[in-house]
Amino acid sequence: MKQILNFINGEFVATERHFDKISPQTGQKIADVHEASKANVDAAVAAARAALNGPWGRMTVAERVQKLYAVADGINARFDEFLAAECADTGKPMSLASHIDIPRGAANFKIFADVVKNVATEFFPMETPDGKGAINYGFRAPIGVVGVICPWNLPLLLMTWKVGPALACGNTVVVKPSEETPQTAALLGEVMNAAGIPPGVYNVVHGFGPGSAGEFVTTHPQVDAITFTGETRTGEAIMKAAATGVRPVSLEMGGKNAAIVFADCDFDAAIEGTMRSVFANCGQVCLGTERVYVERPIFDKFVAALKQGAEGLKLGRPEDASTNMGTLISKEHQNKVLSYYQLAVDEGATVVTGGGVPQMPGELAGGSWIQPTIWTGLPENARVMKEEIFGPCCHISPFDSEEEVLQKANDNAYGLATAIWTRDVSRAHRVAQRMHVGLAWVNSWFLRDLRTPFGGSKLSGIGREGGVHSLEFYTELKNVCVKL
Ligand code: NAD
């Protein structure tokens, strides 16, 4: 059986307690994951502190940048191994992971190396009573040892989205990958060693949340800042943990995102984009759409086209080139999504398509498969319209005016992303600016320039990461005032 070890101070560390990694495709065990104890987490944090005060802290920016380029190259050199590990852990199609997860995992190191290479700081010359003056300049120092708590939906991509900028800014990290997806974080340890990243800069501890590695990292007094992606409820617990010691947190959390489709849109583009935003990664994307509002003149046509698209999705093995939908992450998550499928019916939804579990052949019958599902007919106050489901499903509602759809789309506790489909440029800007979200797409979805700010409002998060915005979190900005 494959053994997934912790990575502490540049070495792979076995532990006594193990937990099972179950394949979401078959329901069979595929690996033994070594759970980190409190003592393992203490060792990882101590190694991170030593590296921060030692070789990593003493490196010039230029040296650090070269090392991070080497990490990106190292991921690309072992692309197929990362791809296989990510798809085995998540059940996502290789056609998706080979275009998004793994390339972005490498890109996250390159882009933030470039950001720190080119960053400018504030400079303020000032006058003084003696006429000689003074100068002020901003200086960005690393914030220290960063605890990185990761989810399972885009494991390598979202982990490196944090580790890339953290290391680029000169910090060291202790990463706690999701218990569901331990493999690529461990593999990255081998890449770090090969790239010449000093021991202790990148550490990985496996385990769960409360009473396990997640809690040990976030409550550790020697962890200086915590960056988290995951569910809002977990984010609240982490924010409480961070209050002890008044440590900064960056929280990227859930969503209940709305797409708004106006009758003047490019219809085919809106269908193609909505297909992706609802069903990509089996609906397990924080930016994904679970509420679709369609202007009444094209409502029926839109529902029919999305139904046809959903029914054309091919569920299957990740390595099969024709597969365009994989599995949910686990049986537990499948049960959660199925409970919402039942709730939608109980709340009075019309099931346009799907609503259950597909029959899969052979060993796939044991996996966490689910049907892509579309509903209509729910009232705005239904729970299915309010709560994040995180599955391949959406509800489609008709609307008659811009004011009406803005009111409905914004009436939600989350505020992560929206996609607006229209050919009217003025309306596109107006609606984008009035949506209570961190990210608004017009005539696209998931089009990402990594230099731009990324994050959510309301229950979807605190803070922005991406490009120079990541520096706000991963550095301590000090002012140096020099009397001339
Ligand atoms: P989760 O909150 O259940 O788990 C995330 C991580 O937190 C895991 O590593 C888990 O072990 C750890 N954890 C759990 N409890 C903890 C605790 N008390 N202390 C410390 N660590 C703890 O989230 P998930 O189910 O892995 O991911 C799905 C969620 O992530 C969805 O809500 C989705 O919307 C959200 N998400 C958000 C973004 C974003 O950028 N906003 C991106 C991807 C996913």
XYZ file of C-alpha atoms and ligand atoms in Angstrom:
528
model
C 0.000 0.000 0.000
C 1.236 3.468 -0.869
C 2.505 5.401 2.179
C 2.007 9.191 2.287
C 4.445 10.739 4.761
C 4.813 14.080 6.439
C 7.576 16.374 5.183
C 9.438 18.083 8.009
C 12.755 19.899 7.837
C 13.465 18.514 4.368
C 12.831 14.898 5.332
C 9.927 12.504 4.947
C 8.648 11.505 8.378
C 6.596 8.393 9.141
C 4.268 8.368 12.141
C 2.459 5.704 14.109
C -1.108 6.819 13.447
C -2.382 6.349 9.915
C -5.637 7.099 8.152
C -7.004 5.743 4.896
C -7.054 7.602 1.626
C -10.094 6.274 -0.219
C -10.391 6.535 -4.004
C -13.452 8.627 -4.869
C -13.684 6.699 -8.143
C -13.950 3.213 -6.666
C -14.439 3.545 -2.911
C -11.298 1.411 -2.428
C -8.379 2.369 -0.176
C -5.433 3.657 -2.207
C -2.984 4.902 0.431
C -2.040 5.015 4.091
C -1.611 8.597 5.226
C 0.676 9.209 8.196
C -1.081 11.551 10.610
C 1.110 14.170 12.261
C 1.054 14.319 16.056
C 1.341 17.502 18.103
C 5.064 16.730 18.448
C 5.406 16.445 14.648
C 3.715 19.816 14.204
C 5.991 21.314 16.868
C 8.990 19.960 14.939
C 7.675 21.373 11.652
C 7.112 24.810 13.183
C 10.561 24.751 14.812
C 12.154 23.800 11.478
C 10.265 26.599 9.753
C 11.472 29.101 12.381
C 15.073 27.921 12.052
C 14.985 28.231 8.247
C 13.454 31.687 8.544
C 16.258 32.842 10.828
C 18.827 30.874 8.849
C 19.560 30.170 5.184
C 16.210 31.214 3.725
C 16.148 34.489 5.660
C 19.677 35.313 4.547
C 19.076 34.682 0.841
C 18.921 37.643 -1.499
C 15.692 38.216 -3.399
C 17.470 37.230 -6.627
C 18.584 33.902 -5.135
C 15.119 33.205 -3.782
C 13.557 33.971 -7.152
C 15.871 31.496 -8.887
C 14.949 28.792 -6.382
C 11.238 29.396 -6.953
C 11.706 29.187 -10.707
C 13.412 25.845 -10.082
C 10.385 24.659 -8.082
C 8.082 25.609 -10.982
C 10.355 23.780 -13.410
C 10.468 20.801 -11.036
C 6.657 20.527 -11.043
C 6.603 20.692 -14.828
C 9.371 18.086 -15.069
C 7.233 15.686 -13.020
C 3.956 16.829 -14.548
C 2.593 13.320 -15.150
C 3.252 12.220 -11.562
C 1.482 15.290 -10.184
C -1.376 14.713 -12.614
C -1.798 11.063 -11.642
C -1.638 11.841 -7.915
C -4.131 14.715 -8.143
C -6.627 12.708 -10.191
C -6.293 9.660 -7.924
C -6.992 11.797 -4.844
C -9.864 13.847 -6.286
C -11.425 11.744 -9.058
C -11.262 14.712 -11.442
C -10.709 14.151 -15.177
C -7.116 14.379 -16.405
C -8.335 16.627 -19.217
C -9.224 19.199 -16.532
C -6.265 18.760 -14.180
C -3.752 18.827 -17.040
C -5.092 22.206 -18.162
C -5.773 23.850 -14.821
C -4.524 22.233 -11.622
C -0.982 21.212 -12.482
C 0.036 24.089 -14.809
C -1.322 26.587 -12.286
C 0.568 24.779 -9.517
C 3.793 25.548 -11.370
C 2.710 29.034 -12.472
C 2.002 30.072 -8.883
C 5.734 29.900 -8.112
C 6.795 31.785 -11.248
C 4.247 34.575 -11.001
C 5.005 35.442 -7.380
C 8.757 35.227 -7.969
C 8.209 37.854 -10.674
C 6.027 39.970 -8.391
C 8.649 40.230 -5.635
C 11.395 40.844 -8.202
C 9.594 43.900 -9.513
C 7.859 45.286 -6.477
C 8.170 49.010 -5.740
C 7.645 50.622 -2.351
C 6.408 54.019 -1.167
C 8.906 56.860 -0.870
C 8.148 60.177 0.849
C 10.767 62.953 1.065
C 9.768 65.323 3.902
C 10.773 68.736 5.127
C 12.134 69.279 8.648
C 12.507 72.492 10.717
C 16.318 72.464 10.353
C 15.927 72.534 6.574
C 17.904 69.313 6.089
C 14.850 67.088 5.546
C 14.248 63.416 5.915
C 13.214 60.540 3.729
C 10.657 57.827 4.416
C 10.481 54.565 2.601
C 8.428 51.434 2.948
C 10.244 48.188 3.545
C 8.550 44.820 3.255
C 9.822 42.158 5.658
C 8.572 38.565 5.763
C 5.736 38.050 8.231
C 7.382 34.857 9.554
C 6.183 31.270 9.819
C 2.908 30.948 7.924
C 0.349 28.216 8.627
C -1.332 27.161 5.367
C -4.624 25.251 5.680
C -5.923 23.839 2.396
C -9.120 22.330 0.950
C -9.545 19.311 -1.333
C -11.173 20.690 -4.448
C -8.103 22.106 -6.240
C -5.394 20.772 -3.931
C -2.116 21.690 -5.654
C -3.465 24.841 -7.271
C -4.877 26.342 -4.073
C -1.978 25.237 -1.884
C 0.653 26.767 -4.173
C -1.519 29.886 -4.530
C -0.523 30.459 -0.898
C 2.880 28.782 -0.673
C 4.145 30.577 -3.819
C 3.693 34.136 -2.511
C 4.566 33.147 1.075
C 7.986 31.815 0.009
C 8.533 34.577 -2.547
C 8.160 37.105 0.272
C 10.779 35.257 2.345
C 8.486 33.411 4.742
C 8.559 29.747 5.646
C 5.455 27.549 5.749
C 3.802 24.665 7.543
C 1.144 23.282 5.210
C -1.804 21.180 6.315
C -3.330 19.703 3.154
C -6.864 18.397 3.231
C -7.118 14.895 4.690
C -8.856 13.965 1.422
C -5.982 15.062 -0.833
C -2.567 14.503 0.751
C -0.561 13.322 -2.262
C 0.504 16.367 -4.272
C 1.591 18.339 -1.184
C 3.875 15.434 -0.263
C 5.208 15.133 -3.813
C 6.013 18.829 -3.761
C 8.411 18.094 -0.877
C 10.570 16.036 -3.266
C 10.502 18.899 -5.768
C 11.513 21.389 -3.051
C 14.529 19.283 -2.118
C 15.563 18.839 -5.754
C 15.222 22.600 -6.334
C 17.603 23.342 -3.456
C 15.026 24.913 -1.161
C 16.664 24.735 2.288
C 15.219 22.261 4.818
C 12.452 23.739 6.959
C 11.229 26.278 4.399
C 8.380 24.031 3.232
C 6.852 21.569 5.676
C 3.782 19.362 5.283
C 1.812 17.844 8.153
C -1.084 15.507 7.436
C -4.250 15.127 9.430
C -7.682 16.527 10.161
C -9.027 19.737 11.719
C -10.090 19.735 15.382
C -7.852 17.682 17.675
C -5.454 17.019 14.820
C -2.851 18.717 12.635
C -5.197 21.536 11.517
C -5.824 22.639 15.078
C -2.176 22.092 16.093
C -0.974 24.403 13.309
C -3.555 27.147 13.774
C -3.210 27.300 17.566
C 0.585 27.091 17.568
C 2.030 30.206 19.250
C 5.075 30.145 16.940
C 2.921 30.369 13.798
C 2.876 34.072 12.917
C 0.046 34.180 10.357
C -2.590 31.787 9.014
C -3.910 31.550 5.492
C -6.938 29.363 4.929
C -9.130 28.198 2.066
C -12.186 26.140 2.869
C -15.645 26.260 4.374
C -16.919 29.358 6.117
C -17.628 27.486 9.361
C -14.016 26.285 9.482
C -12.830 29.810 8.707
C -14.710 31.096 11.728
C -12.964 28.532 13.961
C -9.589 29.484 12.498
C -10.263 33.181 12.998
C -10.992 32.472 16.657
C -7.746 30.491 16.945
C -5.852 33.372 15.335
C -7.275 35.843 17.860
C -4.929 34.332 20.458
C -1.709 36.159 19.806
C -3.514 38.657 17.505
C -2.247 36.920 14.375
C -3.306 37.933 10.870
C -5.602 35.639 8.900
C -6.469 35.451 5.236
C -9.717 33.581 4.621
C -10.916 32.340 1.228
C -14.215 30.614 1.850
C -17.486 29.424 0.404
C -19.845 30.883 -2.166
C -23.388 30.689 -3.507
C -22.611 32.405 -6.745
C -25.155 33.788 -9.177
C -24.887 33.977 -12.957
C -27.014 36.662 -14.603
C -27.972 36.029 -18.218
C -29.587 38.896 -20.131
C -31.649 38.252 -23.275
C -29.161 40.195 -25.440
C -26.247 37.858 -24.571
C -24.261 35.732 -26.977
C -26.471 32.726 -26.247
C -24.000 29.987 -27.153
C -21.221 31.628 -25.139
C -23.541 31.977 -22.142
C -24.471 28.309 -22.325
C -20.857 27.211 -22.720
C -19.718 29.418 -19.823
C -22.588 28.379 -17.564
C -21.978 24.703 -18.344
C -18.423 25.143 -17.094
C -19.309 27.296 -14.102
C -21.944 24.817 -12.890
C -20.400 21.449 -13.753
C -16.593 21.855 -13.934
C -14.787 19.786 -11.308
C -18.142 18.125 -10.567
C -19.373 21.470 -9.225
C -16.691 21.575 -6.539
C -15.330 25.030 -7.339
C -15.766 27.898 -4.897
C -16.297 30.244 -7.861
C -18.888 27.949 -9.431
C -22.484 28.931 -10.162
C -25.346 27.434 -8.169
C -27.965 30.119 -8.975
C -28.674 31.129 -12.574
C -30.975 34.080 -13.327
C -32.127 34.258 -16.943
C -34.100 37.117 -18.536
C -37.607 35.866 -19.305
C -37.593 36.055 -23.141
C -34.823 33.439 -23.344
C -35.636 31.486 -20.165
C -37.219 28.393 -21.755
C -34.589 28.194 -24.484
C -31.804 28.529 -21.891
C -33.220 25.813 -19.611
C -33.559 23.456 -22.588
C -29.996 24.112 -23.789
C -28.432 23.695 -20.334
C -30.421 20.472 -19.840
C -29.098 19.159 -23.143
C -25.544 20.108 -22.137
C -25.862 18.463 -18.709
C -27.244 15.272 -20.206
C -24.324 15.179 -22.638
C -21.671 15.170 -19.898
C -19.613 12.002 -19.854
C -18.796 10.578 -16.426
C -15.904 8.164 -16.321
C -12.321 7.369 -15.461
C -9.984 10.382 -15.191
C -7.554 9.009 -17.773
C -10.263 8.500 -20.395
C -9.950 11.445 -22.815
C -13.697 11.611 -23.364
C -14.472 12.008 -19.623
C -15.610 15.520 -18.807
C -17.070 14.962 -15.365
C -15.451 13.142 -12.462
C -16.646 12.266 -8.976
C -17.443 14.098 -5.799
C -14.566 13.937 -3.345
C -16.002 11.334 -0.931
C -19.016 9.329 0.143
C -19.540 11.822 2.959
C -19.725 14.691 0.481
C -21.908 12.622 -1.848
C -24.366 12.149 1.040
C -24.336 15.887 1.700
C -25.022 16.754 -1.959
C -27.725 14.067 -2.187
C -29.397 15.514 0.897
C -29.674 18.826 -0.987
C -31.028 16.985 -4.043
C -33.785 15.623 -1.776
C -34.282 18.999 -0.074
C -34.794 20.694 -3.455
C -37.656 18.284 -4.183
C -39.088 18.775 -0.680
C -38.950 22.543 -1.169
C -40.995 22.235 -4.362
C -38.392 22.283 -7.148
C -39.049 20.943 -10.620
C -36.197 18.570 -11.465
C -35.239 19.448 -15.036
C -32.563 16.763 -15.169
C -30.569 14.538 -12.815
C -31.281 14.434 -9.106
C -29.669 11.139 -8.205
C -26.755 8.740 -8.506
C -25.778 7.322 -11.903
C -25.190 3.621 -12.532
C -21.467 3.152 -13.092
C -19.891 -0.013 -14.477
C -17.559 -2.457 -12.722
C -15.355 -1.168 -9.925
C -16.573 2.401 -10.530
C -19.889 1.372 -8.956
C -18.280 1.929 -5.543
C -17.304 5.556 -6.235
C -18.829 8.901 -5.238
C -20.530 9.593 -8.555
C -23.471 11.923 -8.884
C -25.756 13.131 -11.639
C -25.459 16.671 -12.966
C -28.676 18.302 -11.833
C -30.799 21.313 -12.782
C -33.860 22.657 -10.980
C -36.423 25.356 -11.633
C -39.385 26.646 -9.651
C -37.910 27.282 -6.200
C -38.780 30.417 -4.215
C -35.908 32.763 -3.371
C -36.094 31.878 0.328
C -35.626 28.112 -0.217
C -32.563 26.696 1.573
C -31.320 25.301 -1.740
C -31.195 28.927 -2.961
C -29.308 30.137 0.114
C -26.802 27.445 1.137
C -23.639 26.301 -0.615
C -24.092 22.748 -1.954
C -20.715 22.323 -3.702
C -21.979 19.819 -6.253
C -22.781 19.758 -9.991
C -26.140 21.462 -9.712
C -27.913 24.756 -10.214
C -31.321 26.356 -9.994
C -32.517 28.529 -12.885
C -34.954 31.404 -12.246
C -36.496 33.857 -14.724
C -36.288 37.645 -14.188
C -37.872 40.702 -15.811
C -35.688 43.688 -14.888
C -32.150 44.642 -13.950
C -33.275 45.966 -10.540
C -35.121 42.756 -9.780
C -32.203 40.494 -10.636
C -29.706 42.610 -8.710
C -31.894 42.467 -5.635
C -32.290 38.673 -5.906
C -28.688 37.873 -6.810
C -27.369 40.021 -3.952
C -29.772 38.612 -1.362
C -27.326 36.025 -0.065
C -24.950 35.747 2.878
C -22.048 34.824 0.586
C -20.326 37.237 -1.803
C -17.617 35.526 -3.814
C -18.200 35.695 -7.576
C -20.657 36.395 -10.360
C -20.801 35.899 -14.128
C -22.793 38.427 -16.170
C -23.786 37.616 -19.741
C -24.837 40.588 -21.920
C -23.790 42.501 -25.028
C -24.762 45.845 -23.413
C -21.452 47.291 -22.206
C -22.963 49.925 -19.935
C -25.222 47.402 -18.265
C -22.333 44.967 -17.828
C -20.328 47.583 -15.886
C -23.347 48.742 -13.914
C -24.299 45.244 -12.792
C -20.689 44.190 -12.096
C -20.207 47.222 -9.862
C -23.476 46.707 -7.985
C -22.990 42.994 -7.266
C -21.787 42.374 -3.684
C -18.886 40.108 -4.657
C -15.109 40.061 -4.819
C -14.954 38.819 -8.417
C -17.248 39.725 -11.305
C -16.848 38.187 -14.746
C -18.486 39.655 -17.831
C -19.069 37.238 -20.721
C -16.637 34.728 -19.213
C -15.994 32.631 -16.159
C -12.745 31.511 -14.424
C -10.659 33.711 -16.706
C -7.813 34.460 -14.309
C -4.888 36.848 -14.532
C -2.829 35.941 -11.473
C -1.787 39.566 -10.947
C -5.346 40.574 -10.076
C -6.950 40.648 -6.600
C -8.750 37.439 -5.629
C -11.086 37.034 -2.668
C -14.631 37.353 -1.442
C -16.907 39.612 0.559
C -19.414 38.797 3.314
C -19.214 35.096 4.352
C -16.895 34.355 1.418
C -13.796 35.732 3.045
C -11.463 38.395 4.291
C -8.562 39.854 2.388
C -7.344 39.628 -1.166
C -4.569 37.484 -2.571
C -3.019 37.627 -6.053
C -0.215 39.720 -7.547
C 0.926 42.553 -5.284
C -2.187 42.056 -3.135
C -0.618 38.902 -1.731
C 2.251 41.021 -0.455
C -0.182 42.848 1.830
C -0.719 39.612 3.691
C 2.622 37.836 3.392
C 4.793 40.796 4.425
C 5.041 43.221 7.287
C 5.232 46.691 5.784
C 7.430 48.952 7.892
C 8.223 52.597 7.421
C 11.872 53.605 7.653
C 12.364 57.315 8.380
C 15.907 58.634 7.818
C 16.856 62.126 8.979
C 19.257 63.687 6.518
P -13.053 22.507 5.068
O -13.257 23.826 5.725
O -13.860 21.367 5.522
O -11.533 22.045 5.226
C -10.472 22.864 4.782
C -9.236 22.533 5.587
O -9.417 22.963 6.944
C -8.904 21.057 5.650
O -7.515 20.914 5.507
C -9.366 20.661 7.045
O -8.688 19.547 7.570
C -9.032 21.915 7.810
N -9.776 22.110 9.055
C -11.048 21.723 9.344
N -11.396 22.141 10.583
C -10.332 22.808 11.081
C -10.062 23.461 12.322
N -10.997 23.544 13.280
N -8.856 24.034 12.507
C -7.920 23.979 11.530
N -8.098 23.364 10.346
C -9.293 22.794 10.115
O -13.229 22.783 3.516
P -13.213 21.714 2.334
O -14.460 20.903 2.475
O -11.889 21.066 2.302
O -13.315 22.637 1.034
C -14.536 23.019 0.451
C -14.876 24.437 0.862
O -13.822 25.301 0.472
C -16.115 24.987 0.176
O -16.869 25.698 1.111
C -15.547 25.939 -0.867
O -16.415 26.979 -1.263
C -14.342 26.455 -0.162
N -13.364 26.978 -1.126
C -13.157 28.333 -1.193
C -12.249 28.860 -2.110
C -11.997 30.345 -2.224
O -11.000 30.719 -2.818
N -12.859 31.204 -1.687
C -11.535 27.993 -2.929
C -11.773 26.630 -2.834
C -12.675 26.122 -1.914
